[in-house]
């Protein structure tokens, strides 16, 4: 598939928050044209590397977003361009409608028979157990009677197997239940958002974000062409972090093997971030989540030696990709959420002031600010009230 008139193949980044901005900069710095599509007031549109920004009516309804992109391709002559999703609901849409999208775009998102193992957490945990990968003890109750039959120590977490409807309604990743009655209440509330068959109850592994690690990979034919491990030093909110605020690349082979085992088992292609939490009770790294898309701190990859978006783009357009692994000790920070998170952590005694100040001196890359591309950072400051209402921060 080649673009008409010999024009250079570009990329369509769907979702223009800081996740999308990282893709825009990765490709734009190499002269690759990038179109940003979003249904929100997003910051990536202000980057000097954005060729054009387009507003979509909605990115949450699968048929609508697919139809919009196909029509956009006709209007803007985007045949052969590479599609980058930045949200889970977009991954589902591109995966389920890969056939019609692939007639126009290059679609790195795998087919649904692959994606379903990452998109639905209950599927993820079932596959992990089949492969012998440790997970937190997890239940999928359907009724209050099922809730009452759960025999486990409190507190327990209540979370969705598919997060989109739950997250948009509650602005939360999970809820904490400290006792049986609270668990029953939270199960009912969660069921009202996502349906009782999509509510999971899970043991809460002790420890904060410092116990959470990620294995990030670009997979092709069972081989990790790009890989990097990272540790969440701080996250927002502290217990059920829906977003990392300070991350550092680390050397952690113990999470590489189970990640490869999982992704190979489902024949996965593309970018993926697999999250683990180290359980202090038995020392095991237990799988929490598999993100079949670009992730929040993906920009960390470039200074660590693995430019994930560009690697995926290069493979899609038929260019060679060299195997690379991220080197440890590189820090990434998201100031707008890390500052309030750190202040609260210091006041609560969870974070040492000197540790926090030292991290400010040592990080290599900020999620949005760049001296050679400053407008997105200024736009984010102006949009903070909007973002606080829209996303809860």
GROMACS .gro file of C-alpha atoms in nm:
model
  393
    1UNK     CA    1   0.000   0.000   0.000
    2UNK     CA    2   0.160   0.327  -0.113
    3UNK     CA    3   0.036   0.685  -0.081
    4UNK     CA    4  -0.074   0.852  -0.403
    5UNK     CA    5   0.144   1.102  -0.590
    6UNK     CA    6   0.461   0.975  -0.424
    7UNK     CA    7   0.394   1.166  -0.102
    8UNK     CA    8   0.565   1.047   0.214
    9UNK     CA    9   0.364   0.807   0.425
   10UNK     CA   10   0.237   0.980   0.741
   11UNK     CA   11   0.064   0.882   1.061
   12UNK     CA   12  -0.281   0.946   1.205
   13UNK     CA   13  -0.265   0.977   1.585
   14UNK     CA   14  -0.610   0.930   1.732
   15UNK     CA   15  -0.620   1.099   2.074
   16UNK     CA   16  -0.414   1.410   2.135
   17UNK     CA   17  -0.333   1.404   2.506
   18UNK     CA   18   0.028   1.366   2.624
   19UNK     CA   19   0.024   1.001   2.505
   20UNK     CA   20  -0.048   1.123   2.154
   21UNK     CA   21   0.196   1.412   2.183
   22UNK     CA   22   0.480   1.166   2.241
   23UNK     CA   23   0.395   0.991   1.913
   24UNK     CA   24   0.367   1.322   1.728
   25UNK     CA   25   0.712   1.431   1.844
   26UNK     CA   26   0.873   1.094   1.780
   27UNK     CA   27   0.759   1.095   1.418
   28UNK     CA   28   0.755   1.467   1.351
   29UNK     CA   29   1.119   1.513   1.446
   30UNK     CA   30   1.201   1.280   1.158
   31UNK     CA   31   0.996   1.478   0.909
   32UNK     CA   32   0.702   1.237   0.906
   33UNK     CA   33   0.368   1.416   0.855
   34UNK     CA   34   0.122   1.362   1.140
   35UNK     CA   35  -0.252   1.427   1.160
   36UNK     CA   36  -0.398   1.441   1.512
   37UNK     CA   37  -0.764   1.344   1.557
   38UNK     CA   38  -0.942   1.410   1.887
   39UNK     CA   39  -1.286   1.477   2.030
   40UNK     CA   40  -1.146   1.687   2.317
   41UNK     CA   41  -0.946   2.007   2.353
   42UNK     CA   42  -0.609   1.838   2.345
   43UNK     CA   43  -0.251   1.958   2.361
   44UNK     CA   44  -0.094   1.766   2.072
   45UNK     CA   45  -0.266   1.994   1.819
   46UNK     CA   46  -0.037   2.276   1.938
   47UNK     CA   47   0.286   2.091   1.864
   48UNK     CA   48   0.496   2.228   1.581
   49UNK     CA   49   0.525   1.870   1.459
   50UNK     CA   50   0.150   1.832   1.406
   51UNK     CA   51   0.078   1.870   1.036
   52UNK     CA   52  -0.294   1.912   1.093
   53UNK     CA   53  -0.539   1.869   1.381
   54UNK     CA   54  -0.895   1.747   1.318
   55UNK     CA   55  -1.187   1.751   1.560
   56UNK     CA   56  -1.402   1.436   1.569
   57UNK     CA   57  -1.758   1.434   1.706
   58UNK     CA   58  -1.682   1.136   1.929
   59UNK     CA   59  -1.409   0.875   1.974
   60UNK     CA   60  -1.609   0.649   2.205
   61UNK     CA   61  -1.854   0.486   1.963
   62UNK     CA   62  -1.679   0.227   1.750
   63UNK     CA   63  -1.878   0.249   1.427
   64UNK     CA   64  -1.880   0.628   1.437
   65UNK     CA   65  -1.506   0.665   1.485
   66UNK     CA   66  -1.430   0.409   1.214
   67UNK     CA   67  -1.668   0.581   0.973
   68UNK     CA   68  -1.519   0.920   1.057
   69UNK     CA   69  -1.164   0.800   0.989
   70UNK     CA   70  -1.259   0.640   0.659
   71UNK     CA   71  -1.429   0.960   0.547
   72UNK     CA   72  -1.132   1.166   0.670
   73UNK     CA   73  -0.899   0.955   0.460
   74UNK     CA   74  -1.097   1.043   0.148
   75UNK     CA   75  -1.102   1.414   0.227
   76UNK     CA   76  -0.732   1.440   0.320
   77UNK     CA   77  -0.588   1.173   0.091
   78UNK     CA   78  -0.447   0.963   0.378
   79UNK     CA   79  -0.426   0.631   0.194
   80UNK     CA   80  -0.149   0.414   0.337
   81UNK     CA   81  -0.098   0.621   0.652
   82UNK     CA   82  -0.032   0.444   0.983
   83UNK     CA   83  -0.306   0.451   1.250
   84UNK     CA   84  -0.200   0.502   1.614
   85UNK     CA   85  -0.470   0.454   1.884
   86UNK     CA   86  -0.401   0.607   2.226
   87UNK     CA   87  -0.706   0.485   2.422
   88UNK     CA   88  -0.839   0.139   2.499
   89UNK     CA   89  -1.174   0.202   2.331
   90UNK     CA   90  -0.987   0.295   2.013
   91UNK     CA   91  -0.786  -0.025   2.030
   92UNK     CA   92  -1.114  -0.218   2.045
   93UNK     CA   93  -1.260  -0.023   1.753
   94UNK     CA   94  -0.953  -0.062   1.531
   95UNK     CA   95  -0.927  -0.429   1.618
   96UNK     CA   96  -1.292  -0.517   1.555
   97UNK     CA   97  -1.304  -0.314   1.233
   98UNK     CA   98  -0.952  -0.390   1.115
   99UNK     CA   99  -1.067  -0.527   0.779
  100UNK     CA  100  -1.239  -0.209   0.646
  101UNK     CA  101  -0.976   0.017   0.802
  102UNK     CA  102  -0.695  -0.185   0.643
  103UNK     CA  103  -0.838  -0.116   0.299
  104UNK     CA  104  -0.729   0.245   0.351
  105UNK     CA  105  -0.480   0.266   0.639
  106UNK     CA  106  -0.193   0.066   0.779
  107UNK     CA  107  -0.341  -0.074   1.100
  108UNK     CA  108  -0.085  -0.209   1.349
  109UNK     CA  109  -0.356  -0.302   1.600
  110UNK     CA  110  -0.395  -0.684   1.603
  111UNK     CA  111  -0.713  -0.868   1.507
  112UNK     CA  112  -0.984  -0.907   1.774
  113UNK     CA  113  -0.897  -1.271   1.844
  114UNK     CA  114  -0.562  -1.140   1.971
  115UNK     CA  115  -0.668  -0.808   2.123
  116UNK     CA  116  -0.945  -0.957   2.337
  117UNK     CA  117  -0.686  -1.115   2.568
  118UNK     CA  118  -0.557  -0.772   2.665
  119UNK     CA  119  -0.873  -0.561   2.637
  120UNK     CA  120  -1.075  -0.761   2.890
  121UNK     CA  121  -0.896  -0.810   3.223
  122UNK     CA  122  -1.082  -1.130   3.306
  123UNK     CA  123  -0.952  -1.276   2.979
  124UNK     CA  124  -0.606  -1.148   3.070
  125UNK     CA  125  -0.609  -1.317   3.411
  126UNK     CA  126  -0.745  -1.643   3.270
  127UNK     CA  127  -0.468  -1.654   3.010
  128UNK     CA  128  -0.203  -1.564   3.270
  129UNK     CA  129  -0.318  -1.847   3.496
  130UNK     CA  130  -0.312  -2.090   3.204
  131UNK     CA  131   0.048  -1.986   3.134
  132UNK     CA  132   0.155  -2.006   3.498
  133UNK     CA  133   0.206  -1.630   3.536
  134UNK     CA  134   0.127  -1.509   3.891
  135UNK     CA  135  -0.174  -1.277   3.934
  136UNK     CA  136  -0.353  -1.129   4.236
  137UNK     CA  137  -0.637  -1.349   4.360
  138UNK     CA  138  -0.937  -1.239   4.150
  139UNK     CA  139  -1.310  -1.317   4.135
  140UNK     CA  140  -1.574  -1.236   3.872
  141UNK     CA  141  -1.901  -1.235   4.072
  142UNK     CA  142  -2.237  -1.203   3.897
  143UNK     CA  143  -2.470  -1.161   4.195
  144UNK     CA  144  -2.467  -1.048   4.556
  145UNK     CA  145  -2.477  -1.415   4.652
  146UNK     CA  146  -2.148  -1.458   4.466
  147UNK     CA  147  -2.010  -1.161   4.659
  148UNK     CA  148  -2.105  -1.323   4.990
  149UNK     CA  149  -1.926  -1.643   4.890
  150UNK     CA  150  -1.592  -1.467   4.843
  151UNK     CA  151  -1.368  -1.590   5.125
  152UNK     CA  152  -1.078  -1.345   5.151
  153UNK     CA  153  -0.922  -1.093   5.384
  154UNK     CA  154  -1.021  -0.730   5.344
  155UNK     CA  155  -0.953  -0.479   5.201
  156UNK     CA  156  -1.044  -0.587   4.850
  157UNK     CA  157  -1.050  -0.393   4.525
  158UNK     CA  158  -1.353  -0.354   4.299
  159UNK     CA  159  -1.264  -0.289   3.936
  160UNK     CA  160  -1.410  -0.337   3.587
  161UNK     CA  161  -1.291  -0.606   3.348
  162UNK     CA  162  -1.328  -0.344   3.072
  163UNK     CA  163  -1.249  -0.003   3.207
  164UNK     CA  164  -1.397   0.251   2.961
  165UNK     CA  165  -1.757   0.296   3.081
  166UNK     CA  166  -1.650   0.266   3.444
  167UNK     CA  167  -1.364   0.515   3.409
  168UNK     CA  168  -1.562   0.777   3.222
  169UNK     CA  169  -1.845   0.756   3.475
  170UNK     CA  170  -1.636   0.748   3.795
  171UNK     CA  171  -1.293   0.896   3.699
  172UNK     CA  172  -1.150   0.602   3.897
  173UNK     CA  173  -0.955   0.289   3.805
  174UNK     CA  174  -1.081   0.087   4.103
  175UNK     CA  175  -1.249   0.121   4.443
  176UNK     CA  176  -1.140  -0.005   4.784
  177UNK     CA  177  -1.380  -0.210   4.998
  178UNK     CA  178  -1.282  -0.236   5.364
  179UNK     CA  179  -1.562  -0.475   5.465
  180UNK     CA  180  -1.839  -0.702   5.340
  181UNK     CA  181  -2.118  -0.443   5.336
  182UNK     CA  182  -1.900  -0.191   5.156
  183UNK     CA  183  -1.806  -0.460   4.904
  184UNK     CA  184  -2.174  -0.533   4.838
  185UNK     CA  185  -2.245  -0.162   4.796
  186UNK     CA  186  -1.951  -0.102   4.561
  187UNK     CA  187  -2.039  -0.410   4.357
  188UNK     CA  188  -2.388  -0.268   4.306
  189UNK     CA  189  -2.257   0.073   4.209
  190UNK     CA  190  -1.999  -0.073   3.969
  191UNK     CA  191  -2.262  -0.300   3.813
  192UNK     CA  192  -2.478   0.002   3.738
  193UNK     CA  193  -2.197   0.141   3.521
  194UNK     CA  194  -2.065  -0.169   3.344
  195UNK     CA  195  -2.300  -0.459   3.416
  196UNK     CA  196  -2.252  -0.726   3.680
  197UNK     CA  197  -2.071  -0.960   3.441
  198UNK     CA  198  -1.791  -0.705   3.399
  199UNK     CA  199  -1.713  -0.637   3.767
  200UNK     CA  200  -1.404  -0.795   3.919
  201UNK     CA  201  -1.315  -0.827   4.286
  202UNK     CA  202  -0.943  -0.854   4.352
  203UNK     CA  203  -0.710  -0.881   4.647
  204UNK     CA  204  -0.511  -0.565   4.708
  205UNK     CA  205  -0.139  -0.637   4.702
  206UNK     CA  206   0.031  -0.438   4.980
  207UNK     CA  207   0.246  -0.145   4.878
  208UNK     CA  208   0.217   0.173   4.672
  209UNK     CA  209   0.330   0.263   4.322
  210UNK     CA  210   0.696   0.196   4.404
  211UNK     CA  211   0.606  -0.175   4.392
  212UNK     CA  212   0.469  -0.145   4.037
  213UNK     CA  213   0.677  -0.225   3.732
  214UNK     CA  214   0.619  -0.232   3.359
  215UNK     CA  215   0.760  -0.442   3.081
  216UNK     CA  216   0.728  -0.243   2.759
  217UNK     CA  217   0.776  -0.410   2.421
  218UNK     CA  218   0.746  -0.385   2.046
  219UNK     CA  219   0.668  -0.742   1.942
  220UNK     CA  220   0.688  -0.900   1.599
  221UNK     CA  221   0.682  -1.270   1.516
  222UNK     CA  222   0.743  -1.363   1.878
  223UNK     CA  223   1.051  -1.142   1.908
  224UNK     CA  224   1.084  -0.829   2.120
  225UNK     CA  225   1.242  -0.590   1.869
  226UNK     CA  226   1.221  -0.313   2.129
  227UNK     CA  227   1.200  -0.356   2.505
  228UNK     CA  228   1.231  -0.157   2.827
  229UNK     CA  229   1.145  -0.213   3.191
  230UNK     CA  230   1.031   0.070   3.416
  231UNK     CA  231   0.939   0.137   3.779
  232UNK     CA  232   0.657   0.366   3.895
  233UNK     CA  233   0.803   0.573   4.174
  234UNK     CA  234   0.491   0.789   4.199
  235UNK     CA  235   0.139   0.762   4.065
  236UNK     CA  236  -0.199   0.934   4.082
  237UNK     CA  237  -0.401   0.839   4.285
  238UNK     CA  238  -0.146   0.675   4.520
  239UNK     CA  239  -0.327   0.341   4.575
  240UNK     CA  240  -0.511   0.268   4.249
  241UNK     CA  241  -0.296   0.475   4.018
  242UNK     CA  242  -0.471   0.540   3.690
  243UNK     CA  243  -0.162   0.728   3.571
  244UNK     CA  244   0.207   0.731   3.654
  245UNK     CA  245   0.354   1.067   3.754
  246UNK     CA  246   0.722   0.976   3.798
  247UNK     CA  247   0.877   0.674   3.625
  248UNK     CA  248   1.234   0.549   3.588
  249UNK     CA  249   1.373   0.292   3.347
  250UNK     CA  250   1.524  -0.008   3.526
  251UNK     CA  251   1.694  -0.337   3.447
  252UNK     CA  252   1.446  -0.606   3.558
  253UNK     CA  253   1.475  -0.935   3.366
  254UNK     CA  254   1.230  -1.108   3.604
  255UNK     CA  255   0.932  -0.940   3.430
  256UNK     CA  256   1.064  -0.988   3.076
  257UNK     CA  257   1.015  -1.365   3.060
  258UNK     CA  258   0.645  -1.371   3.165
  259UNK     CA  259   0.574  -1.079   2.931
  260UNK     CA  260   0.724  -1.266   2.638
  261UNK     CA  261   0.538  -1.580   2.743
  262UNK     CA  262   0.203  -1.397   2.744
  263UNK     CA  263   0.252  -1.200   2.421
  264UNK     CA  264   0.384  -1.504   2.234
  265UNK     CA  265   0.091  -1.714   2.354
  266UNK     CA  266  -0.159  -1.476   2.193
  267UNK     CA  267   0.063  -1.416   1.885
  268UNK     CA  268   0.080  -1.045   1.961
  269UNK     CA  269   0.214  -0.783   1.721
  270UNK     CA  270   0.279  -0.419   1.805
  271UNK     CA  271   0.340  -0.205   2.113
  272UNK     CA  272   0.239  -0.333   2.455
  273UNK     CA  273   0.292  -0.239   2.818
  274UNK     CA  274   0.247  -0.520   3.070
  275UNK     CA  275   0.211  -0.406   3.432
  276UNK     CA  276   0.318  -0.601   3.740
  277UNK     CA  277   0.319  -0.545   4.115
  278UNK     CA  278   0.575  -0.701   4.343
  279UNK     CA  279   0.402  -0.876   4.631
  280UNK     CA  280   0.609  -0.830   4.951
  281UNK     CA  281   0.438  -1.134   5.104
  282UNK     CA  282   0.593  -1.384   4.863
  283UNK     CA  283   0.829  -1.173   4.648
  284UNK     CA  284   0.643  -1.258   4.326
  285UNK     CA  285   0.579  -1.010   4.046
  286UNK     CA  286   0.206  -1.042   3.977
  287UNK     CA  287   0.051  -0.937   3.649
  288UNK     CA  288  -0.203  -0.654   3.678
  289UNK     CA  289  -0.273  -0.531   3.328
  290UNK     CA  290  -0.183  -0.561   2.960
  291UNK     CA  291  -0.213  -0.242   2.755
  292UNK     CA  292  -0.231  -0.320   2.383
  293UNK     CA  293  -0.140   0.033   2.277
  294UNK     CA  294   0.097   0.318   2.348
  295UNK     CA  295   0.114   0.401   2.718
  296UNK     CA  296   0.145   0.719   2.924
  297UNK     CA  297   0.523   0.729   2.977
  298UNK     CA  298   0.618   0.597   2.633
  299UNK     CA  299   0.826   0.912   2.572
  300UNK     CA  300   1.073   0.768   2.824
  301UNK     CA  301   1.173   0.513   2.563
  302UNK     CA  302   1.354   0.758   2.335
  303UNK     CA  303   1.610   0.893   2.587
  304UNK     CA  304   1.647   0.537   2.722
  305UNK     CA  305   1.738   0.416   2.374
  306UNK     CA  306   1.411   0.266   2.244
  307UNK     CA  307   1.190   0.497   2.037
  308UNK     CA  308   0.876   0.281   2.037
  309UNK     CA  309   0.644   0.485   1.808
  310UNK     CA  310   0.912   0.526   1.542
  311UNK     CA  311   1.000   0.156   1.556
  312UNK     CA  312   0.636   0.063   1.496
  313UNK     CA  313   0.603   0.318   1.215
  314UNK     CA  314   0.923   0.196   1.049
  315UNK     CA  315   0.806  -0.163   1.052
  316UNK     CA  316   0.467  -0.067   0.912
  317UNK     CA  317   0.619   0.114   0.614
  318UNK     CA  318   0.865  -0.168   0.541
  319UNK     CA  319   1.183  -0.023   0.686
  320UNK     CA  320   1.425  -0.235   0.887
  321UNK     CA  321   1.412  -0.221   1.267
  322UNK     CA  322   1.713  -0.304   1.481
  323UNK     CA  323   1.665  -0.486   1.811
  324UNK     CA  324   1.716  -0.248   2.104
  325UNK     CA  325   1.672  -0.254   2.480
  326UNK     CA  326   1.628   0.049   2.706
  327UNK     CA  327   1.908   0.130   2.946
  328UNK     CA  328   1.827   0.192   3.313
  329UNK     CA  329   1.838   0.511   3.518
  330UNK     CA  330   1.639   0.746   3.292
  331UNK     CA  331   1.358   0.942   3.457
  332UNK     CA  332   1.023   1.065   3.317
  333UNK     CA  333   0.791   1.301   3.502
  334UNK     CA  334   0.443   1.447   3.448
  335UNK     CA  335   0.460   1.773   3.640
  336UNK     CA  336   0.090   1.870   3.640
  337UNK     CA  337  -0.004   1.555   3.832
  338UNK     CA  338   0.326   1.482   4.006
  339UNK     CA  339   0.339   1.812   4.198
  340UNK     CA  340   0.000   1.772   4.376
  341UNK     CA  341   0.061   1.397   4.420
  342UNK     CA  342   0.399   1.465   4.581
  343UNK     CA  343   0.269   1.741   4.806
  344UNK     CA  344  -0.002   1.510   4.937
  345UNK     CA  345   0.253   1.230   4.977
  346UNK     CA  346   0.492   1.451   5.174
  347UNK     CA  347   0.212   1.577   5.400
  348UNK     CA  348   0.093   1.220   5.463
  349UNK     CA  349   0.443   1.094   5.536
  350UNK     CA  350   0.449   0.861   5.233
  351UNK     CA  351   0.719   1.059   5.052
  352UNK     CA  352   1.044   1.201   5.182
  353UNK     CA  353   1.106   1.565   5.083
  354UNK     CA  354   1.470   1.505   4.994
  355UNK     CA  355   1.377   1.209   4.777
  356UNK     CA  356   1.127   1.423   4.593
  357UNK     CA  357   1.371   1.710   4.539
  358UNK     CA  358   1.637   1.469   4.417
  359UNK     CA  359   1.397   1.323   4.160
  360UNK     CA  360   1.335   1.674   4.023
  361UNK     CA  361   1.707   1.707   3.957
  362UNK     CA  362   1.750   1.366   3.797
  363UNK     CA  363   1.463   1.323   3.552
  364UNK     CA  364   1.550   1.329   3.183
  365UNK     CA  365   1.218   1.406   3.013
  366UNK     CA  366   0.892   1.581   3.104
  367UNK     CA  367   0.568   1.441   2.965
  368UNK     CA  368   0.471   1.762   2.785
  369UNK     CA  369   0.729   2.039   2.825
  370UNK     CA  370   1.000   2.065   2.561
  371UNK     CA  371   1.216   2.372   2.503
  372UNK     CA  372   1.209   2.314   2.126
  373UNK     CA  373   0.831   2.260   2.122
  374UNK     CA  374   0.690   2.473   2.406
  375UNK     CA  375   0.333   2.548   2.294
  376UNK     CA  376   0.176   2.218   2.411
  377UNK     CA  377   0.298   2.288   2.765
  378UNK     CA  378   0.148   2.637   2.763
  379UNK     CA  379  -0.176   2.495   2.624
  380UNK     CA  380  -0.189   2.232   2.897
  381UNK     CA  381  -0.162   2.497   3.169
  382UNK     CA  382  -0.447   2.690   3.009
  383UNK     CA  383  -0.654   2.370   2.982
  384UNK     CA  384  -0.604   2.251   3.341
  385UNK     CA  385  -0.955   2.351   3.459
  386UNK     CA  386  -1.104   2.171   3.159
  387UNK     CA  387  -0.891   1.861   3.220
  388UNK     CA  388  -0.980   1.860   3.589
  389UNK     CA  389  -1.349   1.838   3.501
  390UNK     CA  390  -1.307   1.605   3.204
  391UNK     CA  391  -1.063   1.354   3.353
  392UNK     CA  392  -1.061   1.421   3.725
  393UNK     CA  393  -0.717   1.579   3.761
   0.00000   0.00000   0.00000
